[in-house]
C-alpha cells in the first residue's frame, strides 16, 4: 500500500520543485474533474442523456455512458499515477470526443429552435476547457520526457567517451 | 436525409475526429523541439558533467595534497636523520686517535652531508 502511495501524485517527491506552486492542480483539481466525468457517465447510464437520445437509439446512449465512465476512470488512474500518462492521454482523448459530440448535439438542438438547451450547451463547453488544457499539459510533459531521454542518451555517450579516455584507449 | 440522421452523422464525425485529432496533435507536438525543455535538458546535462569534473578534480587535488604532505614529512625526517648522522660522525671524529681521522667513502658522505672535513674522506684510488 505504501509502495502504491509512493508511485502516486500524492507522494512527497511526485511534484517537481518548479511546479510546487501548482501542485493542487494535479493532486486535487484534475482528479476531481475525472471523478465528476465518471459520475456523469454513471448518471447517464442510469437516467439517459436527453440531447444524445434525440439523435441516437437508447443502446448507443448506454454505450456512450459506459465508455465515458470507463475513459474517465482510466483518466483518474492516469492522473493519480504519473507513470500511466499514456493511458491518461488515451482516456482524455476519448472523453474529449464524447463531450464534443454532446456539445455538438446541444448546439444542433439549440440551432433548430430548442433554445432552452443553450444554457447547458455553454456549461458543457466550459468542461471542454479542462479537458483540452489537461491534454495540452500532457503533450508538453510528453515532449519534455522525449527531450530528457535524448539528453540522457547524450550524457551516457559522453561519459562512455570520457571513460574510454580514462582507460587510455 | 432528415435532421436526426444528419445530426447523428455530424455528432459522430466531429466526436471521432476530435478523439483522433487530439491524439495526432499530441504525437506531433511531442516530436517538436521545445526550447525550454531542450534548454532545461542541456542545463541538467551540463550540471551533471560539471559535478563529475568537480568530483574528479577534488579527488585529484586530495591525492596531490596527501602526496605533498607525505613528501614534507619525509623531507623533515630526512633532514633530522642526516643532521643526527653528521653529529654522530663529528663526535666519532673528535674521539678518533691520531690526526688522520676516520676513513670514509666519499659517495656515502656525499649522500648525507657536505660539511664533513675533507681530510676524513678516503682518497679515490689512483
PDB file of C-alpha atoms in Angstrom:
ATOM      1  CA  UNK A   1       0.000   0.000   0.000  1.00  0.00           C
ATOM      2  CA  UNK A   2       2.873   2.306   0.935  1.00  0.00           C
ATOM      3  CA  UNK A   3       4.584   1.417  -2.352  1.00  0.00           C
ATOM      4  CA  UNK A   4       1.402   2.317  -4.243  1.00  0.00           C
ATOM      5  CA  UNK A   5       1.351   5.666  -2.422  1.00  0.00           C
ATOM      6  CA  UNK A   6       4.991   6.330  -3.349  1.00  0.00           C
ATOM      7  CA  UNK A   7       4.095   5.919  -7.043  1.00  0.00           C
ATOM      8  CA  UNK A   8       1.114   8.275  -6.799  1.00  0.00           C
ATOM      9  CA  UNK A   9       0.834  12.005  -7.488  1.00  0.00           C
ATOM     10  CA  UNK A  10       0.289  12.499  -3.722  1.00  0.00           C
ATOM     11  CA  UNK A  11       3.743  11.142  -2.829  1.00  0.00           C
ATOM     12  CA  UNK A  12       6.159  13.692  -1.368  1.00  0.00           C
ATOM     13  CA  UNK A  13       8.535  13.840  -4.364  1.00  0.00           C
ATOM     14  CA  UNK A  14       5.930  13.371  -7.129  1.00  0.00           C
ATOM     15  CA  UNK A  15       5.769  17.096  -7.956  1.00  0.00           C
ATOM     16  CA  UNK A  16       8.956  18.759  -9.281  1.00  0.00           C
ATOM     17  CA  UNK A  17      10.158  21.758  -7.268  1.00  0.00           C
ATOM     18  CA  UNK A  18       9.394  24.222 -10.081  1.00  0.00           C
ATOM     19  CA  UNK A  19       5.746  23.024 -10.212  1.00  0.00           C
ATOM     20  CA  UNK A  20       5.236  23.041  -6.442  1.00  0.00           C
ATOM     21  CA  UNK A  21       3.097  26.198  -6.518  1.00  0.00           C
ATOM     22  CA  UNK A  22       0.614  24.424  -8.829  1.00  0.00           C
ATOM     23  CA  UNK A  23       0.696  21.044  -7.061  1.00  0.00           C
ATOM     24  CA  UNK A  24      -3.000  21.124  -6.196  1.00  0.00           C
ATOM     25  CA  UNK A  25      -3.903  21.185  -9.895  1.00  0.00           C
ATOM     26  CA  UNK A  26      -2.596  17.658 -10.306  1.00  0.00           C
ATOM     27  CA  UNK A  27      -3.347  16.492  -6.794  1.00  0.00           C
ATOM     28  CA  UNK A  28      -6.849  17.915  -6.391  1.00  0.00           C
ATOM     29  CA  UNK A  29      -8.380  19.667  -9.421  1.00  0.00           C
ATOM     30  CA  UNK A  30      -7.686  17.106 -12.170  1.00  0.00           C
ATOM     31  CA  UNK A  31      -8.682  14.066 -10.068  1.00  0.00           C
ATOM     32  CA  UNK A  32     -11.932  15.841  -9.075  1.00  0.00           C
ATOM     33  CA  UNK A  33     -12.672  16.671 -12.731  1.00  0.00           C
ATOM     34  CA  UNK A  34     -12.177  12.999 -13.647  1.00  0.00           C
ATOM     35  CA  UNK A  35     -14.392  11.859 -10.770  1.00  0.00           C
ATOM     36  CA  UNK A  36     -17.132  14.259 -11.945  1.00  0.00           C
ATOM     37  CA  UNK A  37     -16.847  12.906 -15.510  1.00  0.00           C
ATOM     38  CA  UNK A  38     -17.023   9.365 -14.130  1.00  0.00           C
ATOM     39  CA  UNK A  39     -20.150  10.239 -12.124  1.00  0.00           C
ATOM     40  CA  UNK A  40     -21.688  11.928 -15.179  1.00  0.00           C
ATOM     41  CA  UNK A  41     -21.167   8.703 -17.166  1.00  0.00           C
ATOM     42  CA  UNK A  42     -22.658   6.691 -14.325  1.00  0.00           C
ATOM     43  CA  UNK A  43     -25.648   9.028 -14.167  1.00  0.00           C
ATOM     44  CA  UNK A  44     -26.057   8.861 -17.974  1.00  0.00           C
ATOM     45  CA  UNK A  45     -26.059   5.050 -17.825  1.00  0.00           C
ATOM     46  CA  UNK A  46     -28.860   5.105 -15.255  1.00  0.00           C
ATOM     47  CA  UNK A  47     -31.006   8.015 -16.414  1.00  0.00           C
ATOM     48  CA  UNK A  48     -30.010   8.616 -20.056  1.00  0.00           C
ATOM     49  CA  UNK A  49     -28.807  11.682 -21.961  1.00  0.00           C
ATOM     50  CA  UNK A  50     -31.778  13.591 -23.486  1.00  0.00           C
ATOM     51  CA  UNK A  51     -29.740  15.520 -26.093  1.00  0.00           C
ATOM     52  CA  UNK A  52     -27.983  12.384 -27.394  1.00  0.00           C
ATOM     53  CA  UNK A  53     -31.262  10.424 -27.319  1.00  0.00           C
ATOM     54  CA  UNK A  54     -32.674  12.934 -29.815  1.00  0.00           C
ATOM     55  CA  UNK A  55     -30.216  11.636 -32.435  1.00  0.00           C
ATOM     56  CA  UNK A  56     -29.274   8.077 -31.432  1.00  0.00           C
ATOM     57  CA  UNK A  57     -31.048   4.948 -30.175  1.00  0.00           C
ATOM     58  CA  UNK A  58     -31.029   4.053 -26.450  1.00  0.00           C
ATOM     59  CA  UNK A  59     -28.387   1.339 -26.940  1.00  0.00           C
ATOM     60  CA  UNK A  60     -25.951   3.944 -28.299  1.00  0.00           C
ATOM     61  CA  UNK A  61     -26.688   6.232 -25.362  1.00  0.00           C
ATOM     62  CA  UNK A  62     -25.835   3.358 -22.982  1.00  0.00           C
ATOM     63  CA  UNK A  63     -22.569   2.727 -24.860  1.00  0.00           C
ATOM     64  CA  UNK A  64     -21.814   6.479 -24.742  1.00  0.00           C
ATOM     65  CA  UNK A  65     -22.361   6.451 -20.958  1.00  0.00           C
ATOM     66  CA  UNK A  66     -20.295   3.317 -20.279  1.00  0.00           C
ATOM     67  CA  UNK A  67     -17.426   4.482 -22.487  1.00  0.00           C
ATOM     68  CA  UNK A  68     -17.466   7.889 -20.734  1.00  0.00           C
ATOM     69  CA  UNK A  69     -17.324   6.184 -17.314  1.00  0.00           C
ATOM     70  CA  UNK A  70     -14.548   3.805 -18.337  1.00  0.00           C
ATOM     71  CA  UNK A  71     -12.463   6.520 -20.050  1.00  0.00           C
ATOM     72  CA  UNK A  72     -12.883   8.838 -17.030  1.00  0.00           C
ATOM     73  CA  UNK A  73     -11.800   6.049 -14.685  1.00  0.00           C
ATOM     74  CA  UNK A  74      -8.703   5.439 -16.828  1.00  0.00           C
ATOM     75  CA  UNK A  75      -8.002   9.204 -16.720  1.00  0.00           C
ATOM     76  CA  UNK A  76      -8.341   9.119 -12.929  1.00  0.00           C
ATOM     77  CA  UNK A  77      -5.790   6.296 -12.777  1.00  0.00           C
ATOM     78  CA  UNK A  78      -3.514   8.228 -15.149  1.00  0.00           C
ATOM     79  CA  UNK A  79      -3.630  11.453 -13.143  1.00  0.00           C
ATOM     80  CA  UNK A  80      -3.183   9.528  -9.867  1.00  0.00           C
ATOM     81  CA  UNK A  81      -0.129   7.594 -11.086  1.00  0.00           C
ATOM     82  CA  UNK A  82       2.039   9.782 -13.354  1.00  0.00           C
ATOM     83  CA  UNK A  83       3.793   6.760 -14.900  1.00  0.00           C
ATOM     84  CA  UNK A  84       0.437   5.863 -16.529  1.00  0.00           C
ATOM     85  CA  UNK A  85       0.466   9.102 -18.538  1.00  0.00           C
ATOM     86  CA  UNK A  86      -0.056   7.225 -21.812  1.00  0.00           C
ATOM     87  CA  UNK A  87      -3.332   5.775 -20.558  1.00  0.00           C
ATOM     88  CA  UNK A  88      -4.425   9.232 -19.460  1.00  0.00           C
ATOM     89  CA  UNK A  89      -3.790  10.654 -22.941  1.00  0.00           C
ATOM     90  CA  UNK A  90      -5.862   7.836 -24.488  1.00  0.00           C
ATOM     91  CA  UNK A  91      -8.672   8.244 -21.915  1.00  0.00           C
ATOM     92  CA  UNK A  92      -8.732  12.032 -22.144  1.00  0.00           C
ATOM     93  CA  UNK A  93      -8.912  11.904 -25.954  1.00  0.00           C
ATOM     94  CA  UNK A  94     -11.920   9.599 -25.742  1.00  0.00           C
ATOM     95  CA  UNK A  95     -13.601  11.848 -23.130  1.00  0.00           C
ATOM     96  CA  UNK A  96     -12.864  14.858 -25.374  1.00  0.00           C
ATOM     97  CA  UNK A  97     -14.530  13.167 -28.355  1.00  0.00           C
ATOM     98  CA  UNK A  98     -17.607  12.208 -26.307  1.00  0.00           C
ATOM     99  CA  UNK A  99     -18.045  15.629 -24.712  1.00  0.00           C
ATOM    100  CA  UNK A 100     -17.511  17.427 -28.030  1.00  0.00           C
ATOM    101  CA  UNK A 101     -20.147  15.105 -29.531  1.00  0.00           C
ATOM    102  CA  UNK A 102     -22.504  16.042 -26.708  1.00  0.00           C
ATOM    103  CA  UNK A 103     -21.768  19.777 -27.112  1.00  0.00           C
ATOM    104  CA  UNK A 104     -22.391  19.496 -30.862  1.00  0.00           C
ATOM    105  CA  UNK A 105     -25.715  17.730 -30.181  1.00  0.00           C
ATOM    106  CA  UNK A 106     -26.740  20.574 -27.853  1.00  0.00           C
ATOM    107  CA  UNK A 107     -25.633  23.138 -30.431  1.00  0.00           C
ATOM    108  CA  UNK A 108     -27.672  21.471 -33.189  1.00  0.00           C
ATOM    109  CA  UNK A 109     -30.756  21.318 -30.965  1.00  0.00           C
ATOM    110  CA  UNK A 110     -30.311  24.969 -29.974  1.00  0.00           C
ATOM    111  CA  UNK A 111     -29.846  25.892 -33.640  1.00  0.00           C
ATOM    112  CA  UNK A 112     -33.164  24.341 -34.675  1.00  0.00           C
ATOM    113  CA  UNK A 113     -35.134  26.172 -32.060  1.00  0.00           C
ATOM    114  CA  UNK A 114     -34.764  24.328 -28.760  1.00  0.00           C
ATOM    115  CA  UNK A 115     -33.381  27.489 -27.169  1.00  0.00           C
ATOM    116  CA  UNK A 116     -33.641  26.118 -23.624  1.00  0.00           C
ATOM    117  CA  UNK A 117     -30.656  23.855 -24.431  1.00  0.00           C
ATOM    118  CA  UNK A 118     -28.436  26.939 -24.821  1.00  0.00           C
ATOM    119  CA  UNK A 119     -27.534  27.172 -21.149  1.00  0.00           C
ATOM    120  CA  UNK A 120     -26.398  23.539 -20.837  1.00  0.00           C
ATOM    121  CA  UNK A 121     -24.551  23.943 -24.149  1.00  0.00           C
ATOM    122  CA  UNK A 122     -22.376  26.720 -22.691  1.00  0.00           C
ATOM    123  CA  UNK A 123     -21.903  24.921 -19.367  1.00  0.00           C
ATOM    124  CA  UNK A 124     -20.770  21.771 -21.238  1.00  0.00           C
ATOM    125  CA  UNK A 125     -18.413  23.870 -23.347  1.00  0.00           C
ATOM    126  CA  UNK A 126     -16.715  25.023 -20.121  1.00  0.00           C
ATOM    127  CA  UNK A 127     -15.880  21.399 -19.276  1.00  0.00           C
ATOM    128  CA  UNK A 128     -14.063  21.157 -22.620  1.00  0.00           C
ATOM    129  CA  UNK A 129     -11.599  23.788 -21.434  1.00  0.00           C
ATOM    130  CA  UNK A 130     -10.397  21.489 -18.622  1.00  0.00           C
ATOM    131  CA  UNK A 131     -10.001  18.532 -20.979  1.00  0.00           C
ATOM    132  CA  UNK A 132      -8.103  20.482 -23.652  1.00  0.00           C
ATOM    133  CA  UNK A 133      -5.933  22.180 -21.039  1.00  0.00           C
ATOM    134  CA  UNK A 134      -5.036  18.834 -19.442  1.00  0.00           C
ATOM    135  CA  UNK A 135      -4.300  17.313 -22.855  1.00  0.00           C
ATOM    136  CA  UNK A 136      -2.070  20.264 -23.661  1.00  0.00           C
ATOM    137  CA  UNK A 137      -0.168  19.753 -20.376  1.00  0.00           C
ATOM    138  CA  UNK A 138       0.198  16.036 -21.099  1.00  0.00           C
ATOM    139  CA  UNK A 139       1.570  16.898 -24.547  1.00  0.00           C
ATOM    140  CA  UNK A 140       4.165  19.272 -23.067  1.00  0.00           C
ATOM    141  CA  UNK A 141       5.194  16.665 -20.483  1.00  0.00           C
ATOM    142  CA  UNK A 142       5.494  14.015 -23.220  1.00  0.00           C
ATOM    143  CA  UNK A 143       7.719  16.369 -25.203  1.00  0.00           C
ATOM    144  CA  UNK A 144       9.856  17.145 -22.137  1.00  0.00           C
ATOM    145  CA  UNK A 145      10.240  13.406 -21.454  1.00  0.00           C
ATOM    146  CA  UNK A 146      11.447  12.895 -25.023  1.00  0.00           C
ATOM    147  CA  UNK A 147      13.985  15.732 -24.785  1.00  0.00           C
ATOM    148  CA  UNK A 148      15.221  14.464 -21.395  1.00  0.00           C
ATOM    149  CA  UNK A 149      15.565  10.923 -22.754  1.00  0.00           C
ATOM    150  CA  UNK A 150      17.658  12.292 -25.634  1.00  0.00           C
ATOM    151  CA  UNK A 151      19.799  14.234 -23.143  1.00  0.00           C
ATOM    152  CA  UNK A 152      20.265  11.065 -21.045  1.00  0.00           C
ATOM    153  CA  UNK A 153      21.461   9.214 -24.129  1.00  0.00           C
ATOM    154  CA  UNK A 154      23.863  12.052 -24.958  1.00  0.00           C
ATOM    155  CA  UNK A 155      25.203  12.081 -21.392  1.00  0.00           C
ATOM    156  CA  UNK A 156      25.715   8.300 -21.453  1.00  0.00           C
ATOM    157  CA  UNK A 157      27.633   8.643 -24.735  1.00  0.00           C
ATOM    158  CA  UNK A 158      29.807  11.465 -23.345  1.00  0.00           C
ATOM    159  CA  UNK A 159      30.525   9.554 -20.117  1.00  0.00           C
ATOM    160  CA  UNK A 160      31.448   6.469 -22.146  1.00  0.00           C
ATOM    161  CA  UNK A 161      33.841   8.613 -24.201  1.00  0.00           C
ATOM    162  CA  UNK A 162      35.401  10.071 -21.012  1.00  0.00           C
ATOM    163  CA  UNK A 163      35.729   6.568 -19.501  1.00  0.00           C
ATOM    164  CA  UNK A 164      37.490   5.467 -22.679  1.00  0.00           C
ATOM    165  CA  UNK A 165      39.924   8.386 -22.338  1.00  0.00           C
ATOM    166  CA  UNK A 166      40.489   7.498 -18.653  1.00  0.00           C
ATOM    167  CA  UNK A 167      41.451   3.972 -19.699  1.00  0.00           C
ATOM    168  CA  UNK A 168      43.850   5.494 -22.211  1.00  0.00           C
ATOM    169  CA  UNK A 169      42.187   3.925 -25.249  1.00  0.00           C
TER     170      UNK A 169
ATOM    171  CA  UNK B   1     -32.000  12.810 -45.066  1.00  0.00           C
ATOM    172  CA  UNK B   2     -33.770  14.177 -42.046  1.00  0.00           C
ATOM    173  CA  UNK B   3     -32.376  16.369 -39.282  1.00  0.00           C
ATOM    174  CA  UNK B   4     -31.848  13.474 -36.844  1.00  0.00           C
ATOM    175  CA  UNK B   5     -29.782  11.436 -39.325  1.00  0.00           C
ATOM    176  CA  UNK B   6     -27.659  14.416 -40.399  1.00  0.00           C
ATOM    177  CA  UNK B   7     -27.268  15.499 -36.769  1.00  0.00           C
ATOM    178  CA  UNK B   8     -26.201  11.984 -35.738  1.00  0.00           C
ATOM    179  CA  UNK B   9     -23.639  11.882 -38.539  1.00  0.00           C
ATOM    180  CA  UNK B  10     -22.286  15.340 -37.645  1.00  0.00           C
ATOM    181  CA  UNK B  11     -22.053  14.465 -33.938  1.00  0.00           C
ATOM    182  CA  UNK B  12     -20.375  11.120 -34.631  1.00  0.00           C
ATOM    183  CA  UNK B  13     -17.979  12.595 -37.152  1.00  0.00           C
ATOM    184  CA  UNK B  14     -16.936  15.574 -35.036  1.00  0.00           C
ATOM    185  CA  UNK B  15     -16.650  13.416 -31.899  1.00  0.00           C
ATOM    186  CA  UNK B  16     -14.498  10.797 -33.640  1.00  0.00           C
ATOM    187  CA  UNK B  17     -12.371  13.443 -35.351  1.00  0.00           C
ATOM    188  CA  UNK B  18     -11.819  15.193 -32.014  1.00  0.00           C
ATOM    189  CA  UNK B  19     -10.612  11.969 -30.384  1.00  0.00           C
ATOM    190  CA  UNK B  20      -8.300  11.004 -33.236  1.00  0.00           C
ATOM    191  CA  UNK B  21      -7.253  14.613 -33.870  1.00  0.00           C
ATOM    192  CA  UNK B  22      -6.260  15.222 -30.247  1.00  0.00           C
ATOM    193  CA  UNK B  23      -4.028  12.128 -30.253  1.00  0.00           C
ATOM    194  CA  UNK B  24      -2.480  13.130 -33.588  1.00  0.00           C
ATOM    195  CA  UNK B  25      -1.842  16.682 -32.342  1.00  0.00           C
ATOM    196  CA  UNK B  26      -0.244  15.371 -29.139  1.00  0.00           C
ATOM    197  CA  UNK B  27       2.001  12.934 -31.018  1.00  0.00           C
ATOM    198  CA  UNK B  28       3.010  15.715 -33.427  1.00  0.00           C
ATOM    199  CA  UNK B  29       3.579  18.171 -30.589  1.00  0.00           C
ATOM    200  CA  UNK B  30       5.717  15.705 -28.644  1.00  0.00           C
ATOM    201  CA  UNK B  31       8.030  15.315 -31.661  1.00  0.00           C
ATOM    202  CA  UNK B  32       8.637  19.056 -31.949  1.00  0.00           C
ATOM    203  CA  UNK B  33      11.525  20.754 -30.207  1.00  0.00           C
ATOM    204  CA  UNK B  34      10.585  22.731 -27.164  1.00  0.00           C
ATOM    205  CA  UNK B  35      13.174  25.390 -26.453  1.00  0.00           C
ATOM    206  CA  UNK B  36      12.515  25.420 -22.715  1.00  0.00           C
ATOM    207  CA  UNK B  37      12.652  21.640 -22.422  1.00  0.00           C
ATOM    208  CA  UNK B  38      15.794  21.456 -24.552  1.00  0.00           C
ATOM    209  CA  UNK B  39      17.395  24.240 -22.514  1.00  0.00           C
ATOM    210  CA  UNK B  40      16.448  22.526 -19.252  1.00  0.00           C
ATOM    211  CA  UNK B  41      17.849  19.239 -20.510  1.00  0.00           C
ATOM    212  CA  UNK B  42      21.070  20.951 -21.621  1.00  0.00           C
ATOM    213  CA  UNK B  43      21.401  22.732 -18.279  1.00  0.00           C
ATOM    214  CA  UNK B  44      20.820  19.446 -16.455  1.00  0.00           C
ATOM    215  CA  UNK B  45      23.387  17.730 -18.675  1.00  0.00           C
ATOM    216  CA  UNK B  46      25.939  20.499 -18.077  1.00  0.00           C
ATOM    217  CA  UNK B  47      25.278  20.338 -14.343  1.00  0.00           C
ATOM    218  CA  UNK B  48      25.905  16.583 -14.299  1.00  0.00           C
ATOM    219  CA  UNK B  49      29.106  16.935 -16.315  1.00  0.00           C
ATOM    220  CA  UNK B  50      30.251  19.792 -14.033  1.00  0.00           C
ATOM    221  CA  UNK B  51      29.509  17.647 -10.988  1.00  0.00           C
ATOM    222  CA  UNK B  52      31.552  14.793 -12.428  1.00  0.00           C
ATOM    223  CA  UNK B  53      34.500  17.047 -13.325  1.00  0.00           C
ATOM    224  CA  UNK B  54      34.352  18.689  -9.881  1.00  0.00           C
ATOM    225  CA  UNK B  55      34.407  15.270  -8.219  1.00  0.00           C
ATOM    226  CA  UNK B  56      37.391  14.195 -10.320  1.00  0.00           C
ATOM    227  CA  UNK B  57      39.238  17.449  -9.550  1.00  0.00           C
ATOM    228  CA  UNK B  58      38.518  17.124  -5.826  1.00  0.00           C
ATOM    229  CA  UNK B  59      39.824  13.548  -5.850  1.00  0.00           C
ATOM    230  CA  UNK B  60      42.931  14.600  -7.798  1.00  0.00           C
ATOM    231  CA  UNK B  61      43.629  17.581  -5.505  1.00  0.00           C
ATOM    232  CA  UNK B  62      43.166  15.441  -2.398  1.00  0.00           C
ATOM    233  CA  UNK B  63      45.649  12.958  -3.798  1.00  0.00           C
ATOM    234  CA  UNK B  64      48.128  15.760  -4.633  1.00  0.00           C
ATOM    235  CA  UNK B  65      47.769  17.318  -1.159  1.00  0.00           C
ATOM    236  CA  UNK B  66      48.301  13.932   0.508  1.00  0.00           C
ATOM    237  CA  UNK B  67      51.434  13.382  -1.579  1.00  0.00           C
ATOM    238  CA  UNK B  68      52.726  16.882  -0.731  1.00  0.00           C
ATOM    239  CA  UNK B  69      52.221  16.222   2.979  1.00  0.00           C
ATOM    240  CA  UNK B  70      53.990  12.881   2.668  1.00  0.00           C
ATOM    241  CA  UNK B  71      56.926  14.495   0.870  1.00  0.00           C
ATOM    242  CA  UNK B  72      57.155  17.254   3.511  1.00  0.00           C
ATOM    243  CA  UNK B  73      57.123  14.720   6.314  1.00  0.00           C
ATOM    244  CA  UNK B  74      59.806  12.636   4.542  1.00  0.00           C
ATOM    245  CA  UNK B  75      61.932  15.748   3.990  1.00  0.00           C
ATOM    246  CA  UNK B  76      61.699  16.713   7.671  1.00  0.00           C
ATOM    247  CA  UNK B  77      62.567  13.177   8.758  1.00  0.00           C
ATOM    248  CA  UNK B  78      65.452  13.016   6.321  1.00  0.00           C
ATOM    249  CA  UNK B  79      66.864  16.386   7.461  1.00  0.00           C
ATOM    250  CA  UNK B  80      66.652  15.267  11.088  1.00  0.00           C
ATOM    251  CA  UNK B  81      68.355  11.992  10.227  1.00  0.00           C
ATOM    252  CA  UNK B  82      71.176  13.477   8.220  1.00  0.00           C
ATOM    253  CA  UNK B  83      71.733  16.076  10.977  1.00  0.00           C
ATOM    254  CA  UNK B  84      71.918  13.303  13.556  1.00  0.00           C
ATOM    255  CA  UNK B  85      74.352  11.269  11.416  1.00  0.00           C
ATOM    256  CA  UNK B  86      76.545  14.346  10.949  1.00  0.00           C
ATOM    257  CA  UNK B  87      76.594  14.977  14.686  1.00  0.00           C
ATOM    258  CA  UNK B  88      77.454  11.315  15.345  1.00  0.00           C
ATOM    259  CA  UNK B  89      80.274  11.441  12.785  1.00  0.00           C
ATOM    260  CA  UNK B  90      81.651  14.651  14.268  1.00  0.00           C
ATOM    261  CA  UNK B  91      81.533  13.091  17.734  1.00  0.00           C
ATOM    262  CA  UNK B  92      83.311   9.957  16.466  1.00  0.00           C
ATOM    263  CA  UNK B  93      85.894  12.112  14.671  1.00  0.00           C
ATOM    264  CA  UNK B  94      86.624  14.137  17.817  1.00  0.00           C
ATOM    265  CA  UNK B  95      87.306  10.920  19.694  1.00  0.00           C
ATOM    266  CA  UNK B  96      89.414   9.459  16.864  1.00  0.00           C
ATOM    267  CA  UNK B  97      93.062   8.668  17.833  1.00  0.00           C
ATOM    268  CA  UNK B  98      95.741  10.183  15.631  1.00  0.00           C
ATOM    269  CA  UNK B  99      95.494  13.064  13.163  1.00  0.00           C
ATOM    270  CA  UNK B 100      94.211  11.366  10.040  1.00  0.00           C
ATOM    271  CA  UNK B 101      90.602  10.989  11.196  1.00  0.00           C
ATOM    272  CA  UNK B 102      88.214   8.288  10.024  1.00  0.00           C
ATOM    273  CA  UNK B 103      88.470   6.718   6.567  1.00  0.00           C
ATOM    274  CA  UNK B 104      85.062   7.310   4.925  1.00  0.00           C
ATOM    275  CA  UNK B 105      83.604   6.578   1.479  1.00  0.00           C
ATOM    276  CA  UNK B 106      83.157   9.883  -0.394  1.00  0.00           C
ATOM    277  CA  UNK B 107      79.997   8.578  -2.090  1.00  0.00           C
ATOM    278  CA  UNK B 108      78.374   7.788   1.286  1.00  0.00           C
ATOM    279  CA  UNK B 109      79.404  11.132   2.709  1.00  0.00           C
ATOM    280  CA  UNK B 110      78.017  12.962  -0.332  1.00  0.00           C
ATOM    281  CA  UNK B 111      74.667  11.302   0.363  1.00  0.00           C
ATOM    282  CA  UNK B 112      74.391  12.567   3.926  1.00  0.00           C
ATOM    283  CA  UNK B 113      76.221  15.825   4.480  1.00  0.00           C
ATOM    284  CA  UNK B 114      78.556  18.239   2.757  1.00  0.00           C
ATOM    285  CA  UNK B 115      80.177  19.559   5.933  1.00  0.00           C
ATOM    286  CA  UNK B 116      82.361  16.552   6.728  1.00  0.00           C
ATOM    287  CA  UNK B 117      86.025  17.602   6.755  1.00  0.00           C
ATOM    288  CA  UNK B 118      87.676  16.574   3.504  1.00  0.00           C
ATOM    289  CA  UNK B 119      90.577  15.127   5.390  1.00  0.00           C
ATOM    290  CA  UNK B 120      88.321  12.410   6.749  1.00  0.00           C
ATOM    291  CA  UNK B 121      87.259  11.247   3.342  1.00  0.00           C
ATOM    292  CA  UNK B 122      89.022   8.305   1.707  1.00  0.00           C
ATOM    293  CA  UNK B 123      91.220   9.236  -1.210  1.00  0.00           C
ATOM    294  CA  UNK B 124      89.999   7.938  -4.547  1.00  0.00           C
ATOM    295  CA  UNK B 125      92.171   5.089  -5.839  1.00  0.00           C
ATOM    296  CA  UNK B 126      94.548   6.468  -8.461  1.00  0.00           C
TER     297      UNK B 126
END
